[in-house]
XYZ file of C-alpha atoms in Angstrom:
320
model
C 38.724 68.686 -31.563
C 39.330 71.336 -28.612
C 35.677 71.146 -27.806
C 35.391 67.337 -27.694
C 38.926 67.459 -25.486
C 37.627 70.040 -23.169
C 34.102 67.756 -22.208
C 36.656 64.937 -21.560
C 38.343 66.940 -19.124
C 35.699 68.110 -17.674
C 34.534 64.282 -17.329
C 37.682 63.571 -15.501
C 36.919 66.385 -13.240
C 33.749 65.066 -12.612
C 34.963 61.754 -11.425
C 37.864 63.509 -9.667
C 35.676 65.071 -7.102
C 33.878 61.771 -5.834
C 37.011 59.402 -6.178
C 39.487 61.364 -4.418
C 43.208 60.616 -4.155
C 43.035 58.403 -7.895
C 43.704 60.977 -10.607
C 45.597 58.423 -12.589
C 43.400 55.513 -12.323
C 40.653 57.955 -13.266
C 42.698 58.955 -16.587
C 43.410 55.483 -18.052
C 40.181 54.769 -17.338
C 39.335 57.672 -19.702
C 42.120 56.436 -21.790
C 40.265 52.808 -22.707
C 37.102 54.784 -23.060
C 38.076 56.705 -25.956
C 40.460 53.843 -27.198
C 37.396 51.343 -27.056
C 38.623 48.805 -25.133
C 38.401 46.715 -21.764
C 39.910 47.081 -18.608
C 40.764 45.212 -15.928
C 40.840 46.683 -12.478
C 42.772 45.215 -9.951
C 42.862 46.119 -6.178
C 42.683 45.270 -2.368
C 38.323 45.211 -1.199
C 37.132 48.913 -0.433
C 39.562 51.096 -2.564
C 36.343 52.641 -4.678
C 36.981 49.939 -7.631
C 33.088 49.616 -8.273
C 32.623 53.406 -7.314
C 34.176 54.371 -10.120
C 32.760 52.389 -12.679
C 29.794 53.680 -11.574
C 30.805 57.506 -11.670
C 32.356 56.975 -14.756
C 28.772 55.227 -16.411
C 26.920 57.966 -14.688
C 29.248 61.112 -15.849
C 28.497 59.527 -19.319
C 24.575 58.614 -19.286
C 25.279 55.474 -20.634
C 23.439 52.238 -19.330
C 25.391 50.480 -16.765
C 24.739 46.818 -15.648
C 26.515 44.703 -13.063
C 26.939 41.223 -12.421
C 28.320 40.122 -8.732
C 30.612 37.256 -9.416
C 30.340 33.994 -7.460
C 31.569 30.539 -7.882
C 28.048 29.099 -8.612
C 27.371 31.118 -11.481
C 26.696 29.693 -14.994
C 27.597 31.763 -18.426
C 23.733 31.879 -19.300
C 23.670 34.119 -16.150
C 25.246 36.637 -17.998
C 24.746 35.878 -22.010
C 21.007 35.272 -21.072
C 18.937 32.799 -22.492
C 15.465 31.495 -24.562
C 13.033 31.183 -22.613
C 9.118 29.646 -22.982
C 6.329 31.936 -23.256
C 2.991 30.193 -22.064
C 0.919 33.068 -23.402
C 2.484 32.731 -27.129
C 3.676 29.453 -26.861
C 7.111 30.428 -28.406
C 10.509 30.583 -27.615
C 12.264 33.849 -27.447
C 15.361 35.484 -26.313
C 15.677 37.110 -22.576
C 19.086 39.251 -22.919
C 21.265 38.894 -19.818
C 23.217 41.785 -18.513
C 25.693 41.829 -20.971
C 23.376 44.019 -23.270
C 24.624 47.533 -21.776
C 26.823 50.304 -22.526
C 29.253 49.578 -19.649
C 29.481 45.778 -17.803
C 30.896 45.506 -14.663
C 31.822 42.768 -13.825
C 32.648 42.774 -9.826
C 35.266 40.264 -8.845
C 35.451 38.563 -11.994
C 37.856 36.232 -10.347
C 35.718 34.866 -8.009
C 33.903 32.718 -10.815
C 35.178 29.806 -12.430
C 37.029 29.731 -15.712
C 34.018 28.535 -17.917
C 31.618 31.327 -16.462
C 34.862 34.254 -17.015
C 35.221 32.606 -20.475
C 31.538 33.697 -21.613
C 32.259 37.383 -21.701
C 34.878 35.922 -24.442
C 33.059 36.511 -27.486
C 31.240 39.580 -26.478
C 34.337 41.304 -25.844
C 36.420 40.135 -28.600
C 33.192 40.174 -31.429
C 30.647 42.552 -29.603
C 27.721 40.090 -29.546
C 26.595 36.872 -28.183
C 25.746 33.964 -29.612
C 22.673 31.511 -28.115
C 21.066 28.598 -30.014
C 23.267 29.369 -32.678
C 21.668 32.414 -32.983
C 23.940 35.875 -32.816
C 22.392 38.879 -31.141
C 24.884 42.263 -31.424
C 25.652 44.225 -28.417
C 25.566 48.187 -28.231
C 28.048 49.875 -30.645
C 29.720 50.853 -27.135
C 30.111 48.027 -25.090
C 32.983 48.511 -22.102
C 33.752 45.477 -19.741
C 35.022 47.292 -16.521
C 36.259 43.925 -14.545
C 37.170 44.321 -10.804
C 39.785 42.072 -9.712
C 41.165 41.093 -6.165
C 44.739 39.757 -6.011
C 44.843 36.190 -6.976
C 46.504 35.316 -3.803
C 43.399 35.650 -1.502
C 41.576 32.891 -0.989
C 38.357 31.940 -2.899
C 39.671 33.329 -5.798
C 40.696 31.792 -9.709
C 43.104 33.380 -11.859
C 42.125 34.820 -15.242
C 42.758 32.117 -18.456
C 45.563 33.683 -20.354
C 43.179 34.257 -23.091
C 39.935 36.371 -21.606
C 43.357 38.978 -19.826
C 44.896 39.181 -23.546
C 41.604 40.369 -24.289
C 41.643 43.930 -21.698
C 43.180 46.278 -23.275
C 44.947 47.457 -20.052
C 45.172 46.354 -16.292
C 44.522 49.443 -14.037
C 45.599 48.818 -10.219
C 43.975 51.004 -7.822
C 46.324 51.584 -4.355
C 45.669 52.997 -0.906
C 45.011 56.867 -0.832
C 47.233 58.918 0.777
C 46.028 60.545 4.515
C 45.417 63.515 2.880
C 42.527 62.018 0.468
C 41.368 59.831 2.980
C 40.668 62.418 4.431
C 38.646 64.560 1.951
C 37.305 61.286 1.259
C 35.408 61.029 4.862
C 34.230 64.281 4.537
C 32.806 64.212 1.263
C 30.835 61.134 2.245
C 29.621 62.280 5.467
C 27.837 65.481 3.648
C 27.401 63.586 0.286
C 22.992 63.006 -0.080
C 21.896 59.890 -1.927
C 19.755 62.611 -3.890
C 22.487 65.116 -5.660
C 24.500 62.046 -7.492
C 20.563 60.969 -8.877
C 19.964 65.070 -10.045
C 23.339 65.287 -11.143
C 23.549 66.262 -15.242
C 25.618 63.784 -17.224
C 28.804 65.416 -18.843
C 28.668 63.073 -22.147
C 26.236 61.439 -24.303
C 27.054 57.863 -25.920
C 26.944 59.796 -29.489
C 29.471 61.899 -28.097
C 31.717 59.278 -27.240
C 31.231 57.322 -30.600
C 31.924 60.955 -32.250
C 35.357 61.240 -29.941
C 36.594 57.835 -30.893
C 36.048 58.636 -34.264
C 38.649 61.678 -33.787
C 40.958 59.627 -31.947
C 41.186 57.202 -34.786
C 42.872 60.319 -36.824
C 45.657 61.394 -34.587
C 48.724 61.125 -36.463
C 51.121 58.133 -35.826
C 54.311 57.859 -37.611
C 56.593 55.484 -38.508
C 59.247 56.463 -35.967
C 56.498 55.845 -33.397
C 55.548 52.459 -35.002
C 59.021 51.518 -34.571
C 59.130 52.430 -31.156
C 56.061 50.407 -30.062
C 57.096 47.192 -31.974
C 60.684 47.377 -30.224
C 58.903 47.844 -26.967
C 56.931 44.363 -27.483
C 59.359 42.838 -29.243
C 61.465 43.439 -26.103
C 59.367 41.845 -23.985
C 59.778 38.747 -26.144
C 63.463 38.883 -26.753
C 64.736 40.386 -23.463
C 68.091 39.365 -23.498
C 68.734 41.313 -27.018
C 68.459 44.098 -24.903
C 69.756 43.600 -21.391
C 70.734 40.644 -19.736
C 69.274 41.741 -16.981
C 65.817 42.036 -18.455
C 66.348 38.484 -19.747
C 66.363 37.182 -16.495
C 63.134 39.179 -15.449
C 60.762 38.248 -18.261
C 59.932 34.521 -18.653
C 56.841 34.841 -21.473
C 56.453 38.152 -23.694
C 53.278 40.064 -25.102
C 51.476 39.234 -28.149
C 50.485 40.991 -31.002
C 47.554 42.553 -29.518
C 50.294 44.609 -26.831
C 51.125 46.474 -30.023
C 47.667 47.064 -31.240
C 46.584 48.145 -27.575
C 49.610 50.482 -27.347
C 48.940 52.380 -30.345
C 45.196 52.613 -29.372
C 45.911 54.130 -26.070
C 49.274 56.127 -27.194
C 46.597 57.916 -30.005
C 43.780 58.729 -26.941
C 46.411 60.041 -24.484
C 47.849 62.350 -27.101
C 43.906 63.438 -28.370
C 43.526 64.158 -24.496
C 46.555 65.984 -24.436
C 44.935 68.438 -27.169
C 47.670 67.137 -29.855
C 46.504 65.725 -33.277
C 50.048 63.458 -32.867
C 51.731 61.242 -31.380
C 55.077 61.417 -28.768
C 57.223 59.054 -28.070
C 56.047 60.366 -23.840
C 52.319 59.555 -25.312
C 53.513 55.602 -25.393
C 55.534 55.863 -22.296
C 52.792 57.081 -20.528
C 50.168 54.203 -20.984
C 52.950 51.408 -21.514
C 52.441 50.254 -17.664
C 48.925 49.561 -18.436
C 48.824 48.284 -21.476
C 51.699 45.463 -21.025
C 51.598 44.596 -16.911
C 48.830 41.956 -17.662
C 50.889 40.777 -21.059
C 54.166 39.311 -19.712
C 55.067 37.106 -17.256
C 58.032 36.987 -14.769
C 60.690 34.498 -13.907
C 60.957 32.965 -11.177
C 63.786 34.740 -10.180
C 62.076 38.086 -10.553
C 59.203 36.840 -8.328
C 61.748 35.383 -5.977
C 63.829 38.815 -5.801
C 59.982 40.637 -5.321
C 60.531 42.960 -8.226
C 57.272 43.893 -9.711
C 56.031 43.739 -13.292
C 55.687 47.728 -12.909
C 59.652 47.628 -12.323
C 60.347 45.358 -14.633
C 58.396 47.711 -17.398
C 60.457 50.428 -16.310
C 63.403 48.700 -16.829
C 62.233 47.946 -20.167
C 61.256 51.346 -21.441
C 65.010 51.994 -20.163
C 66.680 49.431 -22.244
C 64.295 50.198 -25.228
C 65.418 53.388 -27.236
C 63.081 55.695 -29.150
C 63.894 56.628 -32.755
């Protein structure tokens, strides 16, 4: 495991050095990778959302497409579509770009519901379906979605469904002065050339092989406890603090627990430990659960954040 644990580092690293002053967006980003599972990235325009996607597709040689959302697109722009051959006078299937390794999908929010609902079935079944006709995607298949707050104009909010579906939201925040900078430095000498020559750290076989690893770190039943009573808290608030029942007006489903335990197992692997700590589910609960529950009124009214309100929770919420 060591050897698989140290690449993954070093992939980190990697990123590290060309997105400066986002070590922990970097991580969970890592974190979905070897949990298999979307993410949704949410941030202001220009704070190196698509950047590192990109880093992260080319640290891994894996085949990256992108799709720039806009509010005339249609879902065959990105299942693809039959099309008629003159030469062979047959229909046939032209993929779209959601036949790659990694997706991203810039400004997802910027398209209507029906075209964000396409990427449905890809990301909950891994393939697409045309004509009636199902055609499987890659065994890895990421959706990296870039989001801009929903409160800018031109924009759509997510259906409840497709943001059930990322395993975790990931919001990306101004640098510090310090980074920035770094940051103007290291584009000012940075050559078009040296991120083209520069070696991959992982193959997809290696990240299939990692997953498979992850999938074996220990989880036990105190743990299982501790993630259902997290969830369940967010559906049941006022069983364990009043206050908390007046934050959280709709709770997680079912697939907060699954996502929890997916990314509570990859933080420990990364953290060289074939188990799991109760600090391993603490660590990714922000993520996992700030696009999963909804606030009251009063909680928007008082401007207390869904980050907040998680901390409150993992403070009302004991561990076994």
């Amino acid at each position: 495991m060591h050897a698989f644990t140290s690449k993954f580092e070093a992939l980190q690293d990697r990123i590290n050095q060309q997105i400066l002053g986002q070590e922990q967006v970097v991580k969970q980003l890592v974190i979905a990778l070897l949990a298999n599972g979307h993410v949704l990235i949410q941030g202001l325009p220009g704070l190196a959302k698509t950047r590192a996607v990109n880093e992260m597709a080319n640290e891994v040689n894996a085949k990256l497409n992108r799709i720039q959302f806009t509010p005339d697109m249609l879902p065959a722009d990105i299942t693809g579509s039959e099309v008629y051959s003159n030469q062979t006078q047959s229909i046939s299937f032209k993929p779209g770009p959601v036949f790659s390794h990694f997706l991203l999908a810039d400004e997802i929010n910027r398209a209507p519901a029906k075209v964000q609902s396409a990427l449905l079935e890809s990301m909950a079944e891994g393939q697409v379906s045309v004509a009636g006709i199902s055609h499987p995607l890659p065994e890895l298949f990421m959706v990296l979605a870039t989001q801009n707050p929903i409160e800018q104009e031109g924009t759509y909010p997510l259906p409840e469904a497709q943001m059930d579906r990322f395993l975790m939201q990931i919001l990306i925040d101004y640098p510090d002065k310090d980074a920035e900078m770094s940051m103007l430095k290291l584009l000012r000498n940075q050559q078009s050339s040296e991120a083209s020559t520069r070696a991959a750290t992982l193959t997809v076989e290696e990240v299939l092989c990692a997953r498979k690893q992850v999938d074996e770190v220990f989880v036990n039943d105190n743990i299982d406890q501790y993630i259902v009573d997290l969830v369940d808290a967010t559906r049941q608030p006022k069983k364990y603090s009043d206050e908390l029942g007046t934050f959280i007006e709709l709770g997680a489903s079912p697939r907060a627990s699954i996502a929890l335990d997916r990314c509570a197992r990859a933080y420990a692997w990364l953290s060289g430990r074939d188990f799991v700590a109760p600090e391993d589910v603490k660590a990714v609960c922000h993520g996992v659960l700030r696009h999963r529950i909804v606030l009251s009124f009063s909680c928007i009214n008082q401007n207390i954040s869904t980050d907040a309100v998680i901390d409150k929770l993992l403070d009302c919420v004991a561990h076994v």
